[in-house]
Coordinates of C-alpha atoms in Angstrom, one line a residue:
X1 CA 0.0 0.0 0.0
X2 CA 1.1 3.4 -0.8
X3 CA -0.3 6.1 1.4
X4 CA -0.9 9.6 -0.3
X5 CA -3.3 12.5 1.2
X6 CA -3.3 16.0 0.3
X7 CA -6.6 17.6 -0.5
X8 CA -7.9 21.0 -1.6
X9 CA -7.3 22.8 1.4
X10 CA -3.4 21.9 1.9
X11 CA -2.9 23.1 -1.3
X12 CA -4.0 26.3 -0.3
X13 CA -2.2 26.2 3.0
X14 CA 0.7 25.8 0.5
X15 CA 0.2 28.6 -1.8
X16 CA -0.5 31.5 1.2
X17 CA 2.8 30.1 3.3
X18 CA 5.0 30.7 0.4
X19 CA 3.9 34.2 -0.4
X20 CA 4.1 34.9 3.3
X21 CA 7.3 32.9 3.6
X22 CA 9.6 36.4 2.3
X23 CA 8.4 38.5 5.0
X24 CA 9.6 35.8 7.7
X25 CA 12.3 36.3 10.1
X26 CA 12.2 32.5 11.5
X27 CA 10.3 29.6 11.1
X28 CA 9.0 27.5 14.4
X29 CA 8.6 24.2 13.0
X30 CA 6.9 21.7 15.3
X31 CA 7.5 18.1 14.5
X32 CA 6.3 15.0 15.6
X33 CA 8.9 13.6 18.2
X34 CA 8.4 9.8 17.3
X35 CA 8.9 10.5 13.6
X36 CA 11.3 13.6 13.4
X37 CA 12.4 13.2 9.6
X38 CA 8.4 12.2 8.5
X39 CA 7.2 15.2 10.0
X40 CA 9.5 17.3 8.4
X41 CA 7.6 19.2 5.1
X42 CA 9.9 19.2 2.4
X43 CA 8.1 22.1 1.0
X44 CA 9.4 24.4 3.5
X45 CA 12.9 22.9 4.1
X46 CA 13.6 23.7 0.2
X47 CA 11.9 27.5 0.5
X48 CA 13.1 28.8 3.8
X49 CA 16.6 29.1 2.7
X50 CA 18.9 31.0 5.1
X51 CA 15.9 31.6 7.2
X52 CA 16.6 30.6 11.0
X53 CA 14.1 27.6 12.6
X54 CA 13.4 26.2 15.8
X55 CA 12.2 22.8 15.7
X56 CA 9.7 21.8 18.4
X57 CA 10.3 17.7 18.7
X58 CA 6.7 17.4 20.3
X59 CA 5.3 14.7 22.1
X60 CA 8.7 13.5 23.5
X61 CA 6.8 11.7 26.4
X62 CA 6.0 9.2 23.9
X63 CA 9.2 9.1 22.3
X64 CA 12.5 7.0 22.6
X65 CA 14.7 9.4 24.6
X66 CA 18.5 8.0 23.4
X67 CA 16.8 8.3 19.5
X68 CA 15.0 11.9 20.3
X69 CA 18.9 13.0 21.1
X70 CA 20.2 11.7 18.3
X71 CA 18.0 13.7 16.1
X72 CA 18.6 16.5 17.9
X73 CA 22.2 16.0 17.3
X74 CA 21.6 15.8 13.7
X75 CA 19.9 18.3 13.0
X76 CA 21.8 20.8 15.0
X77 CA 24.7 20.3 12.8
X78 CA 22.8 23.1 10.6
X79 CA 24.4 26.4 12.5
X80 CA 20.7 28.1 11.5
X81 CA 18.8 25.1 13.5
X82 CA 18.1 25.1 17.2
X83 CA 15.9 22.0 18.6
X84 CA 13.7 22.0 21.6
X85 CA 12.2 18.3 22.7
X86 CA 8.9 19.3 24.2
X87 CA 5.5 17.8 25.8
X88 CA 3.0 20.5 24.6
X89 CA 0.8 19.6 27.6
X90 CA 3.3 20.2 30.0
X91 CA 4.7 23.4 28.4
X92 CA 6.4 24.6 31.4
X93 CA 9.1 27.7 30.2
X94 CA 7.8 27.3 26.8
X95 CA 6.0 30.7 26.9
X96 CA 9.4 32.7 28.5
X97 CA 11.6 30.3 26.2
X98 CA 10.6 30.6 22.8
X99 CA 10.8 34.6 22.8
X100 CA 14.6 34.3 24.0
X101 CA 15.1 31.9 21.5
X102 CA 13.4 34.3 18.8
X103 CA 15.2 37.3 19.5
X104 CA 18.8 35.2 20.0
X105 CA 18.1 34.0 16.2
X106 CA 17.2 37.3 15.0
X107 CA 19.6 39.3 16.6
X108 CA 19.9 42.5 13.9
X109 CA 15.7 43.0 14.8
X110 CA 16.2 42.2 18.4
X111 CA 18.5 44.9 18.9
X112 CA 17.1 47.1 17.3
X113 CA 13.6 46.8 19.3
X114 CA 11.8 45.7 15.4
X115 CA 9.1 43.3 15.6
X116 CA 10.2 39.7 14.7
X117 CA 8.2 37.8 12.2
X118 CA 7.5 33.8 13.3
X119 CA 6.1 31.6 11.3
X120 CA 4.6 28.6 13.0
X121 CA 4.3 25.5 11.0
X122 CA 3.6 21.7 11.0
X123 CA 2.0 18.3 9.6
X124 CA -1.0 17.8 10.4
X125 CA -2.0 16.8 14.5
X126 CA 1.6 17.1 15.4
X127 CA 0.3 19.4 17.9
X128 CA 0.4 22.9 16.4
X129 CA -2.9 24.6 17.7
X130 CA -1.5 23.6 21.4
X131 CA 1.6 25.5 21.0
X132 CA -0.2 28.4 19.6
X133 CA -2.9 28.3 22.6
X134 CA -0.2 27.7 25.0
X135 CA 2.3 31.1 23.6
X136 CA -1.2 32.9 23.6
X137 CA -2.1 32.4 27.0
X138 CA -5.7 31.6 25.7
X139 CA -7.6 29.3 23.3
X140 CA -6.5 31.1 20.1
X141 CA -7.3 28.3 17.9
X142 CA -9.3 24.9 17.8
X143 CA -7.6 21.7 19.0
X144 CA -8.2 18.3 18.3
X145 CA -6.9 14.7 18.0
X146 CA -7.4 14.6 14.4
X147 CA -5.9 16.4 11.4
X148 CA -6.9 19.1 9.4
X149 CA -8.7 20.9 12.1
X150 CA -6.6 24.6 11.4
X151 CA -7.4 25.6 7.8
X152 CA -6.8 29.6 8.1
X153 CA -3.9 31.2 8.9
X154 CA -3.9 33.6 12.0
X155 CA -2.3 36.2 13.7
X156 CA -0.7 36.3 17.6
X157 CA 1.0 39.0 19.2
X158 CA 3.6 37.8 21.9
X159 CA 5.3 40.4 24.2
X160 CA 8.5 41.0 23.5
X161 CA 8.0 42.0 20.2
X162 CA 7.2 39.0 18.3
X163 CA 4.3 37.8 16.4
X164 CA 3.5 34.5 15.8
X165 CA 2.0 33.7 11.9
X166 CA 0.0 30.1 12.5
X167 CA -0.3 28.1 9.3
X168 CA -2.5 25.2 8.8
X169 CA -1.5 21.7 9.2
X170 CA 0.2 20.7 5.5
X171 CA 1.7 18.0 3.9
X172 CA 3.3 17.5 0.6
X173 CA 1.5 16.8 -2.5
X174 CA 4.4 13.3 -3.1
X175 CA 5.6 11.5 -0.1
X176 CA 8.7 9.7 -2.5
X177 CA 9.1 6.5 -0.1
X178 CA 6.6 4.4 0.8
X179 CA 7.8 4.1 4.8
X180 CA 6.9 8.0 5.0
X181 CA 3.4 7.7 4.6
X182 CA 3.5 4.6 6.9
X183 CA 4.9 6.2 9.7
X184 CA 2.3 9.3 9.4
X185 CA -0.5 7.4 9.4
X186 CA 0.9 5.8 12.2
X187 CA 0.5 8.9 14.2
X188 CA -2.2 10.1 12.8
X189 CA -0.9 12.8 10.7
X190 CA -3.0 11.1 7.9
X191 CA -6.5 10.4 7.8
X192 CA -8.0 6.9 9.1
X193 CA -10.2 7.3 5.7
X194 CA -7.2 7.1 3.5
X195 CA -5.5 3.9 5.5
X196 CA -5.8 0.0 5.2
X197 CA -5.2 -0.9 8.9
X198 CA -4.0 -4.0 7.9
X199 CA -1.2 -3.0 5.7
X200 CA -0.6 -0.5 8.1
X201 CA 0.0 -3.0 11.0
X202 CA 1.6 -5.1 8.9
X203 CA 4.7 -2.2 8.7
X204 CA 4.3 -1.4 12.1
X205 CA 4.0 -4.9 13.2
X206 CA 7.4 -5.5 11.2
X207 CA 9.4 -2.5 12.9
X208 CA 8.3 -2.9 16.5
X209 CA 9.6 -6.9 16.5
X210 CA 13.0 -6.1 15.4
X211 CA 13.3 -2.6 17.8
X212 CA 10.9 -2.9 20.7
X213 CA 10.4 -6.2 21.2
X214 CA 9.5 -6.3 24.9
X215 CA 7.3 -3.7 24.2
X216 CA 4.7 -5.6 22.8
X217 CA 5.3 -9.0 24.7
X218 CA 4.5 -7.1 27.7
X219 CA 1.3 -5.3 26.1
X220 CA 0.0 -9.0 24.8
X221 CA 1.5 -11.2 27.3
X222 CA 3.4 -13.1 24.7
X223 CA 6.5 -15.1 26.2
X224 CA 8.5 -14.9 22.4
X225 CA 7.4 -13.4 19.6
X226 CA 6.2 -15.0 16.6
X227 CA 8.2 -15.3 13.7
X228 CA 6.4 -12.8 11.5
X229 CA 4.3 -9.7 11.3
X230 CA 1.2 -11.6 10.4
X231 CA 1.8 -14.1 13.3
X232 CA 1.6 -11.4 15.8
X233 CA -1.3 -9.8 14.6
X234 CA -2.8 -13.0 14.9
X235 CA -1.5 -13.6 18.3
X236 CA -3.1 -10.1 19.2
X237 CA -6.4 -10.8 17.7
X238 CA -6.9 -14.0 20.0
X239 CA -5.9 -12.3 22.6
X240 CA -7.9 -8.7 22.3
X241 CA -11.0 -10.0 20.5
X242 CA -9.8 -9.6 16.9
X243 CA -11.2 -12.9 15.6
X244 CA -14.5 -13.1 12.9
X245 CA -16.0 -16.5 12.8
X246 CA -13.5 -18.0 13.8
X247 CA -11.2 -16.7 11.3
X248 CA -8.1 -14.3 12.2
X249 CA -8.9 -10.9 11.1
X250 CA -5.9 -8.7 10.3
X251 CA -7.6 -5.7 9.7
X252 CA -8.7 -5.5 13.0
X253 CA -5.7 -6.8 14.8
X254 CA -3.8 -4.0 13.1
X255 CA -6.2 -1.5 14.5
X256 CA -5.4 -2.6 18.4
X257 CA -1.7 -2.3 16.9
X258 CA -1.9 1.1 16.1
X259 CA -4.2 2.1 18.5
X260 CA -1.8 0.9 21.2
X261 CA 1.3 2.8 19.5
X262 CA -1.1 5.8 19.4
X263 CA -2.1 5.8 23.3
X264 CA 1.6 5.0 24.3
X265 CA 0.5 1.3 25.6
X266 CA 3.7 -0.2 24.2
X267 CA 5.9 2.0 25.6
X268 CA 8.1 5.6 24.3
X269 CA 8.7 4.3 20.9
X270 CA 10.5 6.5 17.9
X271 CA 9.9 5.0 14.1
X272 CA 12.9 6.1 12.7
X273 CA 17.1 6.7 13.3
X274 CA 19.2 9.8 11.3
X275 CA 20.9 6.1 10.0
X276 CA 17.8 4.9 8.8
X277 CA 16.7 7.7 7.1
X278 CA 19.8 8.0 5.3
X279 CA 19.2 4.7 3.7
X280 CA 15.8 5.5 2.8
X281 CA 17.5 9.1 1.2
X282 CA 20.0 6.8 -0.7
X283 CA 17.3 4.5 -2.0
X284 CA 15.2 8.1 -3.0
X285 CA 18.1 9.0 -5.3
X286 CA 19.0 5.7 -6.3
X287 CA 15.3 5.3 -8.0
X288 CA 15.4 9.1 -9.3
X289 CA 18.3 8.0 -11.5
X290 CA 16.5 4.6 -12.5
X291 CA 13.7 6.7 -13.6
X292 CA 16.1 9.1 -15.3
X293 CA 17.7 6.7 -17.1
X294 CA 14.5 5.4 -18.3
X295 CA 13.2 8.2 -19.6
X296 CA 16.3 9.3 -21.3
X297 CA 16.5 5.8 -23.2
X298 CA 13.1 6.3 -24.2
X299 CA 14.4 9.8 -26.0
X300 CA 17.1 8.3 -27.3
X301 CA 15.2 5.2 -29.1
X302 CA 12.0 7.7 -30.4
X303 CA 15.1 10.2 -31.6
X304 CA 16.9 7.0 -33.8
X305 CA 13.1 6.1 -35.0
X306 CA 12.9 9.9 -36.1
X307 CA 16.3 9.5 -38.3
X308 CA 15.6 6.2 -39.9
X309 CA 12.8 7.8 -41.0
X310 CA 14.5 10.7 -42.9
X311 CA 17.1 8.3 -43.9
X312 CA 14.5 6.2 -46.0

């Protein structure tokens, strides 16, 4: 299964962000801590150029901590990228912190007492509207545990002269490998309507028994683990209800599989390493180039057709 979902209103979302994107000081970018690659948008890591950004890794409480570092690590190898690993419920400093960081990025408008431009951005349910609300102070924007619930842009005025330019929830209109849309369905970055659970569980199924094993022996009370995805979503479904006349049935059992990622029952769990997603990159380009080569021997066999035909 190959997961794509970008309707009307993203495109939109797209369009207004890149005509606002020029009058931008620094991009907040919040990401999803269990998927920080996959929650990345493309779209704005090619069109921000030299632009500053501080990316929110939200929902680290349900994140692998050692992995949540070592993105952090990567991506502060870019001088113009600061990382913050944040629970959005719990913001804490967030409010004090994220002006410092602001004016400490833009240092020519801080000192000079200009207003700094923010843009605020994100995939969809990684938790956007809740950092808004929270820098706010007040309920500034609808929340939910769903995506596509922002589809306007707004306007919030910090102290401390910043303002804060909220975007809608956006992917991209191609996600180029397959695991992508895997992993954002996972978290719910893509809606159920567009996802075959059982494919879905499948993948998921697959990742969890080679990284967190115990994880899900302790959740089903499994002493080993089968030998293959589809053996553990059966071994779920006889144990959480997930069989239909007496036959296993894997669409279910890989909605209790996602549904416990979701809720955090199988422990802080992170779907992807900087190593990983490096692979994935490498296989990207390698099939660019397949393509490529494709095409161009296409061209070159319609362009000797063309000559033999003058010739004769």
């Amino acid at each position: 299964m190959s997961i794509q979902w970008y309707p009307g209103h993203m495109h939109k979302a797209r369009k207004q962000m890149l005509e606002l994107l020029p009058r931008i000081d620094l991009l907040v970018e919040i990401l999803d801590a269990r998927l920080p690659h996959s929650s990345q948008n493309p779209v704005i890591s090619e069109a921000r150029g030299q632009i500053p950004v501080i990316k929110l890794l939200s929902k680290d409480d349900l994140a692998d901590a050692q992995r949540t570092k070592a993105w952090q690590t990567h991506f502060e190898q870019d001088a113009h990228i600061r990382t913050l690993a944040v629970d959005l419920r719990k913001p804490g400093k967030l409010k004090s912190l994220i002006p410092e960081l602001c004016r400490k990025l833009a240092p020519q408008k801080a000192e000079q007492n200009r207003t700094i431009h923010v843009m605020v951005a994100g995939i969809p349910n990684v938790g956007k509207s809740t950092f808004i609300n929270t820098m706010a102070g007040r309920p500034a924007t609808k929340t939910g545990n769903e995506p596509a619930v922002t589809k306007a842009q707004q306007q919030i005025n910090l102290e401390g002269g910043v303002i804060l330019y909220d975007t809608p929830g956006m992917l991209w209109p191609r996600l180029e490998h397959d695991n992508t849309g895997f992993r954002l369905a996972a978290t719910s970055a893509i809606k159920n309507t567009v996802i075959d659970f059982e494919d879905l569980g499948l993948y998921l199924a697959d990742y969890l028994m080679v990284h967190y094993p115990e994880g899900l022996k302790q959740r089903y009370g499994l002493q080993s683990l089968p030998k293959d995805s589809h053996g553990l979503l059966s071994a779920i479904c006889t144990r959480r209800g997930g069989m239909k006349a007496n036959q296993v049935d894997f669409y279910k059992g890989g909605e209790i599989l996602i549904s416990d990622f979701r809720a955090s029952r199988l422990g802080c769990i992170t779907l992807e390493t900087p190593e990983e997603i490096a692979n994935e990159l490498l296989e990207i380009e390698a099939e660019r180039e397949r393509k490529a080569a494709i095409a161009a021997e296409k061209e070159a066999q319609k362009a000797l057709k063309k000559a033999g035909k003058r010739h004769t």
